[in-house]
Coordinates of C-alpha atoms in Angstrom, one line a residue:
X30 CA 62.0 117.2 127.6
X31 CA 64.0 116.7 130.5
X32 CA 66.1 113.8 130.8
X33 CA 67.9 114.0 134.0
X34 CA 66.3 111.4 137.0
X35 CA 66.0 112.7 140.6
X36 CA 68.8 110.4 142.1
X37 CA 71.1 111.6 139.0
X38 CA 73.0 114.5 141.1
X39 CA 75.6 113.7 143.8
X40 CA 76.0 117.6 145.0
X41 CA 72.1 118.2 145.7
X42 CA 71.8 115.9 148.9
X43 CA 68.4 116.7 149.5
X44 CA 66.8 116.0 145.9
X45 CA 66.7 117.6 142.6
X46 CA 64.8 121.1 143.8
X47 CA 67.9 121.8 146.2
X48 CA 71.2 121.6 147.6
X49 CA 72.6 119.4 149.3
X50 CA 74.2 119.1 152.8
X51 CA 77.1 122.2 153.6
X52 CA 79.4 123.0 155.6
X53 CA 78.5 126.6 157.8
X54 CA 74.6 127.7 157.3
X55 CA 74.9 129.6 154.5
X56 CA 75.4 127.0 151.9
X57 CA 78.8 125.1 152.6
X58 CA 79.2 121.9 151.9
X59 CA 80.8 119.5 154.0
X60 CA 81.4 116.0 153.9
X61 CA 78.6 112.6 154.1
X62 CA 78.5 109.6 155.2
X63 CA 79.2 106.7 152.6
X64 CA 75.1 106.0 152.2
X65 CA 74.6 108.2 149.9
X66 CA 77.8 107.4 147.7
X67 CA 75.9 106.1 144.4
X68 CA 74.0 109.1 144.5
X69 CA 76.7 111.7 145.2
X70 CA 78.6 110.3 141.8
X71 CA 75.5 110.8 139.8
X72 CA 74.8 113.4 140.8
X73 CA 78.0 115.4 141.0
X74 CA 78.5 114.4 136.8
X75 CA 74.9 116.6 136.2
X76 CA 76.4 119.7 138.7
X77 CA 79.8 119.7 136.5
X78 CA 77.9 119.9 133.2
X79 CA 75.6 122.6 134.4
X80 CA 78.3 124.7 134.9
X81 CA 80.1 123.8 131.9
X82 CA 77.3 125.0 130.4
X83 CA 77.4 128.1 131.3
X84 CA 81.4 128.2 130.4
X85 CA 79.5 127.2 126.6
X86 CA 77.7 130.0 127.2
X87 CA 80.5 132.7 127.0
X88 CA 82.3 130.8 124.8
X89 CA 79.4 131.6 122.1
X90 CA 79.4 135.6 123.1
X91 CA 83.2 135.9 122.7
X92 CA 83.1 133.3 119.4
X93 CA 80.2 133.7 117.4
X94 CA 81.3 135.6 114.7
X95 CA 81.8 131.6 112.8
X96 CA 78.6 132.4 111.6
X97 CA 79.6 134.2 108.7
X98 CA 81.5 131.4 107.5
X99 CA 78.7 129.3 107.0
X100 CA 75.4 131.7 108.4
X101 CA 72.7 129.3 107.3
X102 CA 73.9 126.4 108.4
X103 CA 74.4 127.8 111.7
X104 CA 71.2 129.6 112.0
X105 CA 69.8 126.5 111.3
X106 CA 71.1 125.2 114.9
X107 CA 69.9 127.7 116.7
X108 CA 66.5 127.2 118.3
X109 CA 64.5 130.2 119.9
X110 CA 61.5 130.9 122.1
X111 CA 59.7 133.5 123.9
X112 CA 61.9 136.4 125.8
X113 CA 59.2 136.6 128.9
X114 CA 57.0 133.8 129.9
X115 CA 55.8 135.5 133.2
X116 CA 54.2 138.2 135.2
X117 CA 57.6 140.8 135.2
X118 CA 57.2 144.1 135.7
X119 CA 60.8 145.3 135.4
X120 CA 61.6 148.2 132.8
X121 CA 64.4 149.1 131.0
X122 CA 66.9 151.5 132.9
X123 CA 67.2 154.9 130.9
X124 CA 69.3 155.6 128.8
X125 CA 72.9 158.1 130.0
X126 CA 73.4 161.2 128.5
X127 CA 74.7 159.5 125.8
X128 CA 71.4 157.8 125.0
X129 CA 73.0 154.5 125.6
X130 CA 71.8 151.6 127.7
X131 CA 73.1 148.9 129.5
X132 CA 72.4 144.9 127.8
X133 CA 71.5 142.4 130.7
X134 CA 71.9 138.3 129.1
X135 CA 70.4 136.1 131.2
X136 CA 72.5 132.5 130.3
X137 CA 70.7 129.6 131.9
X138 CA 72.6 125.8 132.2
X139 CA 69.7 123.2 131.6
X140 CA 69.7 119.8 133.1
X141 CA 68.1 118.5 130.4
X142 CA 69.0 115.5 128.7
X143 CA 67.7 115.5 125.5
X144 CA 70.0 113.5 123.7
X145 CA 72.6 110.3 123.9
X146 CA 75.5 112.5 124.1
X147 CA 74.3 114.3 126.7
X148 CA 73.3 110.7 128.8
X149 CA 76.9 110.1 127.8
X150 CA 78.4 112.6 129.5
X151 CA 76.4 112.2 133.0
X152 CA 72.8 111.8 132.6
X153 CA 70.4 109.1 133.4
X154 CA 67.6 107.1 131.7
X155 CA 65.5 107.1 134.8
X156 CA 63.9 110.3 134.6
X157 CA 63.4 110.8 130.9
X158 CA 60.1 113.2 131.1
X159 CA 60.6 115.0 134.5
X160 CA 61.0 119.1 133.9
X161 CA 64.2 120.5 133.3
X162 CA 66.2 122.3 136.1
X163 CA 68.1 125.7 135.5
X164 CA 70.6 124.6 137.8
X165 CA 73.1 127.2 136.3
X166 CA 71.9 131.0 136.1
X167 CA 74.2 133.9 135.7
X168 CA 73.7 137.5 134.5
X169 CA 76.0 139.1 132.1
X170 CA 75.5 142.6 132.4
X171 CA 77.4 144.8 130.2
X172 CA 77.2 148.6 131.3
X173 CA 75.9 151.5 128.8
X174 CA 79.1 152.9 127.8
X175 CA 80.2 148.9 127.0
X176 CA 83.3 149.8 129.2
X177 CA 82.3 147.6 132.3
X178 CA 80.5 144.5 132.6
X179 CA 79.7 141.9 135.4
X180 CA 79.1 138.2 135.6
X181 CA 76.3 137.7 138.2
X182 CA 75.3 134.2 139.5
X183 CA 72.8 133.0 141.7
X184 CA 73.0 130.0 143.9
X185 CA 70.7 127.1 142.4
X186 CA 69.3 126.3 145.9
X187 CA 68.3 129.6 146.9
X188 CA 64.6 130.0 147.6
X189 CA 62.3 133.2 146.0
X190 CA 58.7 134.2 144.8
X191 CA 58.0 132.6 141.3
X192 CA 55.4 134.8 139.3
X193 CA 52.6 133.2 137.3
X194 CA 53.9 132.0 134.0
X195 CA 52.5 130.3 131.1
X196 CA 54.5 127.6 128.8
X197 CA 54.7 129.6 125.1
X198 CA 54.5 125.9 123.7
X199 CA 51.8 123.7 125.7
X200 CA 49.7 127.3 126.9
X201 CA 50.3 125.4 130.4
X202 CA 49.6 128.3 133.2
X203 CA 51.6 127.8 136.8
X204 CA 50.7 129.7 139.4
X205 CA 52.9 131.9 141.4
X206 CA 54.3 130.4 143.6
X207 CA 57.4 130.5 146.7
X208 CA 60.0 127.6 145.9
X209 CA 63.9 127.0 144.7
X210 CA 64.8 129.1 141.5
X211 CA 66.1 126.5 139.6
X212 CA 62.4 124.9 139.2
X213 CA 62.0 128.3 136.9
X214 CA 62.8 126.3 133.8
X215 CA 60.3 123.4 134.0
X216 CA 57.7 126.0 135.0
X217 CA 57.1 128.1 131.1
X218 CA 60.7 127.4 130.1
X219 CA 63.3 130.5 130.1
X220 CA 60.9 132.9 130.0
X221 CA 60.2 132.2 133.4
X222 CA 63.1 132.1 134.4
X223 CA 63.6 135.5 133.2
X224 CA 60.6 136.6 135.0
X225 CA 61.6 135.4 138.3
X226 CA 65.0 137.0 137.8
X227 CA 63.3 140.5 136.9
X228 CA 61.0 140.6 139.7
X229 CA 64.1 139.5 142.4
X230 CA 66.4 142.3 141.0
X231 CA 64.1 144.7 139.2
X232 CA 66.8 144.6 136.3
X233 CA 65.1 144.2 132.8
X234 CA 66.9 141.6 131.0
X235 CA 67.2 142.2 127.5
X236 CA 67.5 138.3 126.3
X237 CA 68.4 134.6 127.6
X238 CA 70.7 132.0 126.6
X239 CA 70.2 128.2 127.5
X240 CA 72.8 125.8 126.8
X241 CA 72.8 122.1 126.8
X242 CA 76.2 119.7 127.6
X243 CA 76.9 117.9 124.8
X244 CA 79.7 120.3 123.2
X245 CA 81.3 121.2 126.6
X246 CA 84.4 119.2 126.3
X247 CA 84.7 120.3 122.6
X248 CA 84.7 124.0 123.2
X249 CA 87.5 123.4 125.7
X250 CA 89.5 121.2 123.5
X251 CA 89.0 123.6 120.3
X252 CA 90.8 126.9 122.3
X253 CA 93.2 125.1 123.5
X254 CA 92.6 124.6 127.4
X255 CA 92.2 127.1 129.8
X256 CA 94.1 128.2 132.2
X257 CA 93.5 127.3 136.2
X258 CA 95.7 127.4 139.6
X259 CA 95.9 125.9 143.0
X260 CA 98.0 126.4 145.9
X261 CA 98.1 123.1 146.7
X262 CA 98.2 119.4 145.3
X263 CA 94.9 118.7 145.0
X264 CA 93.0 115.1 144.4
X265 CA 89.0 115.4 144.7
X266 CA 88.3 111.7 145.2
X267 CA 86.6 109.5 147.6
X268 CA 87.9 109.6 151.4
X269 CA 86.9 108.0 154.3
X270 CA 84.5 110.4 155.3
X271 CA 82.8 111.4 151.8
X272 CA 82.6 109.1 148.7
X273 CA 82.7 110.2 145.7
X274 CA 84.4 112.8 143.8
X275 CA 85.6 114.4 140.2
X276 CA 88.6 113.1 139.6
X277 CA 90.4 116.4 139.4
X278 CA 94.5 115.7 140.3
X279 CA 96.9 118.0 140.1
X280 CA 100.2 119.7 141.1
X281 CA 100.2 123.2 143.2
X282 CA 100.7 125.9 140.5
X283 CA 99.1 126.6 137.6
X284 CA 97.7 124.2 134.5
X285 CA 96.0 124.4 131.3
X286 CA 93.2 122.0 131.3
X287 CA 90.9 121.3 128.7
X288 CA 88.9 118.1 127.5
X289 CA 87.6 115.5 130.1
X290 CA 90.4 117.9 132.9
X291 CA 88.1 121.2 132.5
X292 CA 85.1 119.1 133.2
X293 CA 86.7 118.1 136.6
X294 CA 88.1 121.4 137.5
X295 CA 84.2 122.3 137.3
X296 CA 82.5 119.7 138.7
X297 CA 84.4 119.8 141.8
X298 CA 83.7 120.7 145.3
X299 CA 84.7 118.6 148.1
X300 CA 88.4 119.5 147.5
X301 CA 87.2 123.5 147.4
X302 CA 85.8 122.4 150.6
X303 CA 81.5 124.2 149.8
X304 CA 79.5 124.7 146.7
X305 CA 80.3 128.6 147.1
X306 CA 84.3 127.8 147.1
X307 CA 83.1 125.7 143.4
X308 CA 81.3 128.6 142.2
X309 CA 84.8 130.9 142.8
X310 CA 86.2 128.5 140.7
X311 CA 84.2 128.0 137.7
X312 CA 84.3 132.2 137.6
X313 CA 88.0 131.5 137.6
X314 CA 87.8 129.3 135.1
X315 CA 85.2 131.7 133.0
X316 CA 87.9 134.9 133.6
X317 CA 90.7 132.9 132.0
X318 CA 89.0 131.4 129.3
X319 CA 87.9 135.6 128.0
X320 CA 91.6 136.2 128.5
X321 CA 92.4 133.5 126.5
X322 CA 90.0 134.1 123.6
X323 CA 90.9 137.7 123.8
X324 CA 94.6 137.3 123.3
X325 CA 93.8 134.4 121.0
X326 CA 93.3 135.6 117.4
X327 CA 90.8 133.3 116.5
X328 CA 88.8 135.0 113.9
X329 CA 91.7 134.3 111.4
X330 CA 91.9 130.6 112.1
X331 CA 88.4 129.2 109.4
X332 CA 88.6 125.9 110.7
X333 CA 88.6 126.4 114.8
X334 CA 86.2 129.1 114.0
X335 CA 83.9 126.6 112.2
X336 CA 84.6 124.2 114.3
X337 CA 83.3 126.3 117.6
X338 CA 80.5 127.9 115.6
X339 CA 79.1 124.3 114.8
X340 CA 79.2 122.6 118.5
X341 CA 77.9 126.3 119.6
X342 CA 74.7 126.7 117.7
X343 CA 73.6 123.1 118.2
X344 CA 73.9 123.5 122.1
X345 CA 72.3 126.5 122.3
X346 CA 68.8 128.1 122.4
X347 CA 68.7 132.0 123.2
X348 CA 65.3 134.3 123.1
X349 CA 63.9 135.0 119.8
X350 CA 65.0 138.6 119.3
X351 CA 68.9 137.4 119.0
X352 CA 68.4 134.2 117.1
X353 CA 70.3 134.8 114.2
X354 CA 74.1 134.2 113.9
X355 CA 74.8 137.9 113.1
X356 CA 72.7 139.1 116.4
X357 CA 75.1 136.5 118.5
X358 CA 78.0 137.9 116.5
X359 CA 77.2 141.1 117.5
X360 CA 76.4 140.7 121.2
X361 CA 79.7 139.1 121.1
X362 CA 81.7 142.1 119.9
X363 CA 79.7 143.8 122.6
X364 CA 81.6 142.0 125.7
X365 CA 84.7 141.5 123.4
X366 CA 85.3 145.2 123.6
X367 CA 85.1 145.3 127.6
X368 CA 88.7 145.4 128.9
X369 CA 89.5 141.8 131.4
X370 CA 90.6 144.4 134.3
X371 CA 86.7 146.0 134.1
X372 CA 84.8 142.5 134.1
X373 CA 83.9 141.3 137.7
X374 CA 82.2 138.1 138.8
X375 CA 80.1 137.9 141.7
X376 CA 78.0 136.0 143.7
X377 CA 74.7 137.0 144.9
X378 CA 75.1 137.8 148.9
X379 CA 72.7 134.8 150.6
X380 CA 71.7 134.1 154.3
X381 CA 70.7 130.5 155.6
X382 CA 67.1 130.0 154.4
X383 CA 65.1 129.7 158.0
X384 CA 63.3 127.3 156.1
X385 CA 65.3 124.8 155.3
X386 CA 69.4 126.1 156.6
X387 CA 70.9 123.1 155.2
X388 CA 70.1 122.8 152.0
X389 CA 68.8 126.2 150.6
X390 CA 69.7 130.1 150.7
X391 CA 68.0 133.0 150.7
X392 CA 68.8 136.8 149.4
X393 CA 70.5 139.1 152.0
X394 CA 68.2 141.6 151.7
X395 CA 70.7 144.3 152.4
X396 CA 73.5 143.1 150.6
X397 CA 72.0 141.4 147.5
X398 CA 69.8 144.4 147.3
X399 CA 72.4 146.9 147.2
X400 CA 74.3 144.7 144.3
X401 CA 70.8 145.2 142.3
X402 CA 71.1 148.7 142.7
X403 CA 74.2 148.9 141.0
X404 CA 72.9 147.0 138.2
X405 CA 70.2 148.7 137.8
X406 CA 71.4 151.9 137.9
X407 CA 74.3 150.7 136.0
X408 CA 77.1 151.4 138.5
X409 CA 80.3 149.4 137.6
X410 CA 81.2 146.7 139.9
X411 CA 84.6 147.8 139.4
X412 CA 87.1 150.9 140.4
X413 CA 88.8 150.5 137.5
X414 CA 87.1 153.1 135.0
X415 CA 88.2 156.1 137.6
X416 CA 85.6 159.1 138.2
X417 CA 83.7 158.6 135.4
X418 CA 82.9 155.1 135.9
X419 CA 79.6 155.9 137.4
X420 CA 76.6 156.1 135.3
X421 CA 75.3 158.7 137.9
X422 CA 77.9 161.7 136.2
X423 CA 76.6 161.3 133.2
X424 CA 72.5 160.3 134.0
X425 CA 70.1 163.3 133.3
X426 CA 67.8 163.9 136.0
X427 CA 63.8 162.8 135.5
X428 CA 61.9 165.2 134.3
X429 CA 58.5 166.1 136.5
X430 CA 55.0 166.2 135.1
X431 CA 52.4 168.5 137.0
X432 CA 49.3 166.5 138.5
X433 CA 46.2 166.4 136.1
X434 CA 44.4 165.9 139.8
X435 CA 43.4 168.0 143.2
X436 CA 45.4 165.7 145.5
X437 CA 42.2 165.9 147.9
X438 CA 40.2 164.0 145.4
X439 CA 42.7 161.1 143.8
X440 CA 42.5 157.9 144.7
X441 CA 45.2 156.1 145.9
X442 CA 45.5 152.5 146.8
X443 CA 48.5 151.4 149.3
X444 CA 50.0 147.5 149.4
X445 CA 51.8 146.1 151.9
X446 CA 54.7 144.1 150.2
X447 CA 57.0 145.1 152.9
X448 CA 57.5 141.3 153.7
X449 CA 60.7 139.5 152.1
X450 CA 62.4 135.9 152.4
X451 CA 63.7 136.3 155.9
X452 CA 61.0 138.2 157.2
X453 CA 57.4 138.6 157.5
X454 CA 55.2 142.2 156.5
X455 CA 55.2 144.7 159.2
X456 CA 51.6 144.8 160.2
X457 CA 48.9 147.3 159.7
X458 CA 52.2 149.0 157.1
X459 CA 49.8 149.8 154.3
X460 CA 47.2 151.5 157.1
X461 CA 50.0 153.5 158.3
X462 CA 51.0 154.7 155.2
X463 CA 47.7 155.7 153.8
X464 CA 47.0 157.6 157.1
X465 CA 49.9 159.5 156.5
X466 CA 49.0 160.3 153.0
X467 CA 45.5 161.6 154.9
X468 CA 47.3 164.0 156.4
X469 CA 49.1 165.3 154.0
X470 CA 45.9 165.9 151.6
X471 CA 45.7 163.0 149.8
X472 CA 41.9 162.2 152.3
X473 CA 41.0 159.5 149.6
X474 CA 44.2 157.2 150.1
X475 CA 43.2 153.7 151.2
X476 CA 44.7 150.5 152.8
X477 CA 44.4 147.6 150.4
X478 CA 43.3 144.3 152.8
X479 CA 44.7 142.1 150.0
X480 CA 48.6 141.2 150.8
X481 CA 50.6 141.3 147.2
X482 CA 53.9 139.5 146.9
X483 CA 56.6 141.4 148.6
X484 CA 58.4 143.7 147.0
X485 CA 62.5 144.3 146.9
X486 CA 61.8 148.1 146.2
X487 CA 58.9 150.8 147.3
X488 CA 57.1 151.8 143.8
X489 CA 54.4 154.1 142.6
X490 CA 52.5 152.7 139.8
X491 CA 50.2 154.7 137.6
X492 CA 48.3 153.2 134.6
X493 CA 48.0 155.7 132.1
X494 CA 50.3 158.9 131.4
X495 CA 47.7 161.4 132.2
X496 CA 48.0 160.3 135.6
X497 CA 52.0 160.2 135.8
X498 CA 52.3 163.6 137.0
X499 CA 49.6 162.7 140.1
X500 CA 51.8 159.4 140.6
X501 CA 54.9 161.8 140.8
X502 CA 53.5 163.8 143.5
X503 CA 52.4 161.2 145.2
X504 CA 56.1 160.1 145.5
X505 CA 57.3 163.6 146.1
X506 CA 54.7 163.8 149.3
X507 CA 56.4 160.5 151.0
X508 CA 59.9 161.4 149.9
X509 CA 60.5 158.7 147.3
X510 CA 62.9 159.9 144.4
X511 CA 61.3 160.2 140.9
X512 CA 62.9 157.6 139.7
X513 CA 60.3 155.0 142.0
X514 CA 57.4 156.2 139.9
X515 CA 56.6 153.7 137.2
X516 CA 53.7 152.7 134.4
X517 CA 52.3 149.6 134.8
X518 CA 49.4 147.8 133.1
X519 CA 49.1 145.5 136.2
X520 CA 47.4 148.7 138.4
X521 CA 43.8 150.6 137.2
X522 CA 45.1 154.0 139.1
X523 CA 47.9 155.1 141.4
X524 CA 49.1 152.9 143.5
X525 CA 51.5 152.9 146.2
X526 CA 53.3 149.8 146.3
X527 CA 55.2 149.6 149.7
X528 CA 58.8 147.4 149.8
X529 CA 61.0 145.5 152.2
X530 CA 63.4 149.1 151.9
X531 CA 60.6 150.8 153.8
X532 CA 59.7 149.3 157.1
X533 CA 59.5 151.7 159.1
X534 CA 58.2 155.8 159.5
X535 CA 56.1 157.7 157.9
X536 CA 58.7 159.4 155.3
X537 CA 61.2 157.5 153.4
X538 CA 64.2 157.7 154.4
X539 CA 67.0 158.8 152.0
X540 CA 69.6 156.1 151.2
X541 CA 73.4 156.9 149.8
X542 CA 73.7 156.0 146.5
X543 CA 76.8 153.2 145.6
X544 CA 79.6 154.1 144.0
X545 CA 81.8 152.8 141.4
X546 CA 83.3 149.2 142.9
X547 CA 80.8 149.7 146.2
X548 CA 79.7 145.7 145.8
X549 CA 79.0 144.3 149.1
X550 CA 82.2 142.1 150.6
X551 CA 79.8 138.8 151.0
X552 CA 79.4 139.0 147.1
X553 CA 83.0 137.3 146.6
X554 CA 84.0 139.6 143.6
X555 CA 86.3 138.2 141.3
X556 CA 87.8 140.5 138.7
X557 CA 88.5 139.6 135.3
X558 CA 92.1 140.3 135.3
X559 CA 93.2 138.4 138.5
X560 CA 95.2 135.4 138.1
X561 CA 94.6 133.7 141.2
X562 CA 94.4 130.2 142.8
X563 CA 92.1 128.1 144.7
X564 CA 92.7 126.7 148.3
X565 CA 92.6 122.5 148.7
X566 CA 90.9 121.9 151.5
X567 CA 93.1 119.4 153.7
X568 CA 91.7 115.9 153.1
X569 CA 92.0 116.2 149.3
X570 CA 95.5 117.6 149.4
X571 CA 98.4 114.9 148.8

């Protein structure tokens, strides 16, 4: 049950489903006039503990291992639910050489308020009932060979195609839909949100993490603050020109902050001067608490270990196939073992939605879809692991089945899904397409008049392996690589699904794979090991 009313956040502007007012068109924030003041300090409080949350959430990854203190009394905190609530058809990338695989966490900030502590701490009565928001999504991807990882967020306000999903508790079915990603949660739960994440990147997430706000300032208090910088004096209160504000004041240089301090540091964002200059420094703040825990030797202290364990689990609900204390435990000796110098945090690259350039963002299809490459293909975000660092050196090629058909007499169906957020199908695509196939012997190919979402990446789907191999040389007539062929359930023969990275010709065209530490330069890549310091913006210096 969701808790939190509509009025409640300060840093939306232009409601709970998105962002507020920015500075720039791609999702600045600038300053308002003094009208909206009451609002702006509600709803500033919710933003701060949504990204807290998601602070909670790597606390629990790196700290877990409490649990075998006292592992059924933390188990019995931990609540669970269904990994997938929606149409996905993501699949898992294959394993290296190695047989290894990457793990992809989905951890998901709810602004839920579900109990007094959490009103406490920001929340309002107003609203008790209204769906939750996943206001705070990031994607901790931790590479095959566990040497790499990468912290991944996505702006809250950024606008995509929702998938059908069904709530796992009510049996509640939503329909697909268009609309702001954070309305994921209060649409099936995680699961959905999961879903919609899977479908945007076409990375298969292995599980999800939600976290309430309630042990926030805990966690901070029980590692003993974290470290943070700025270059200036900086005071985030209300000005002349913007009411409002965290509270956050302090001296240029650097400061440990913990308690009711850390919660400033990430609520704030008038003195970083946009919501994107806030997000580079809650991944600050995220980079120097791992460091901390990593050079803190906390699994030898029983009472901070209990003491983190406890507020943990009863924050936390993660997807039922790691909902025991020893599966968290383990996940967190995963990331534990990934060197700070090889973890980098990034933003997904985002354009001014032409919808609505205010208040909400978009993908940049070019950029954000090469950063999904490399997490799909497991690419480190980093140049830090030198010339083996890619997963390409050590991937074995796909192996090739031979068709179980004459080409002349399978039938293939093409879609058009060429369209994406900033721009519409190309017309008559799927006709195009299929005509080529014509020629090139495929004479039962057909157009499908039906328009299906759009679609990041050109597949070839095939619903039963005896017709992978006719699937493969499907691909192999247009040019695609083997690797676009995939089973689905969702298709009753081959199909051609056709993407926004095909617009135009008849042949597709061959793209250069990234390379280690290729991550587009709108992504804002923070690595793990800097020690750097935010910017005040003027009016909040002093």
């Amino acid at each position: 049950m969701a808790l939190t009313p509509r009025t409640a956040d300060p840093e939306a502007g232009a409601g709970r489903h998105g962002g507020g007012r920015r500075k720039g068109g791609s999702g600045s924030g600038g300053p308002k006039g003094p009208g909206g003041a009451t609002t702006d300090r509600r709803r500033r409080r919710r933003r701060a503990l949504r990204w807290s949350a998601t602070v909670l959430a790597v606390v629990i990854l790196g700290t877990a291992g409490a649990g075998y203190l006292y592992y059924r009394h933390l188990n019995a905190n931990i609540r669970k639910g269904e990994r997938s609530s929606g149409d996905a058809k993501a699949q898992k990338t294959a394993p290296n050489a190695a047989g290894q695989t990457p793990l992809n966490i989905l951890l998901i900030g709810s602004d839920s308020r579900n109990s007094a502590e959490n009103l406490k701490l920001g929340g309002s009565r107003s609203s008790v009932g209204d769906p939750p928001l996943g206001d705070v999504q990031m994607l901790i991807h931790i590479s095959a060979d566990r040497k790499s990882a990468a912290m991944v967020s996505i702006p809250r306000d950024t606008r995509v195609d929702i998938p059908k999903c069904t709530d796992p508790r009510t049996g509640k079915v939503y329909p697909a839909t268009n609309d702001i990603i954070n309305t994921t949660l209060g649409r099936g739960g995680a699961g959905c949100t999961l879903a919609t994440w899977e479908n945007l990147t076409g990375v298969y997430i292995d599980h999800w993490m939600t976290i309430d706000f309630a042990g926030v300032v805990k966690m901070a208090d029980a590692i003993g603050g974290v470290d943070v910088c700025v270059r200036q004096n900086v005071w985030d209160r209300s000005t002349a020109a913007q009411r409002g504000g965290s509270g956050l004041k302090l001296t240029l240089g650097t400061h440990k902050v913990k308690g009711v301090q850390a919660l400033q540091w990430l609520r704030t964002r008038h003195a970083w001067g946009s919501d994107l200059m806030r997000a580079r420094a809650q991944h600050m703040y995220l980079n120097s608490m791992i460091r901390t825990l990593k050079s803190q030797n906390v699994f030898t202290d029983t009472g901070r270990l209990m003491d983190l364990a406890d507020s943990a689990t009863k924050s936390l609900q993660v997807s039922e196939e790691i909902g025991t204390v020893k599966k968290l435990y383990d996940l967190g000796m995963e990331m534990k073992s990934v060197p700070s110098n090889r973890i980098t945090s990034v933003t997904m690259p985002n354009l001014p939605d032409p919808q609505n350039p205010r208040n909400h963002v978009i993908p940049d299809p070019a950029d954000a879809g090469r950063l999904w490459e490399m997490l799909r293909d497991d690419i480190p975000l980093d140049k830090n692991g030198g010339a083996s660092g890619s997963r390409q050196t050590v991937t074995k090629p796909e192996p090739t089945k031979s068709p179980s058909t004459d080409p002349a007499r399978l039938g293939v169906l093409v879609q058009n899904g060429t369209g994406s957020s900033s721009e519409a199908p190309v017309p008559r695509r799927a006709r195009t397409i299929a005509d080529a196939l014509v020629a090139r012997g495929y004479s039962r190919a057909t157009a499908d008049t039906a328009p299906p979402p759009s679609q990041d990446r050109t597949v070839v789907e095939y619903p039963s392996a005896d017709l992978e191999g006719d699937a493969q040389g499907v691909a192999k007539a247009l040019g695609l690589p083997t690797t676009a062929v995939k089973q689905s359930t969702a298709v009753s023969g081959v199909t051609l699904l056709l993407g926004a990275d095909w617009r135009t010709g008849t042949t597709y065209p061959k793209q250069a794979k990234p390379k280690a530490g290729d991550i587009p330069t709108n992504a804002d890549a923070i690595n793990g090991a800097d020690h750097d310091c935010m910017d005040v913006y003027k009016p909040y210096q002093w």
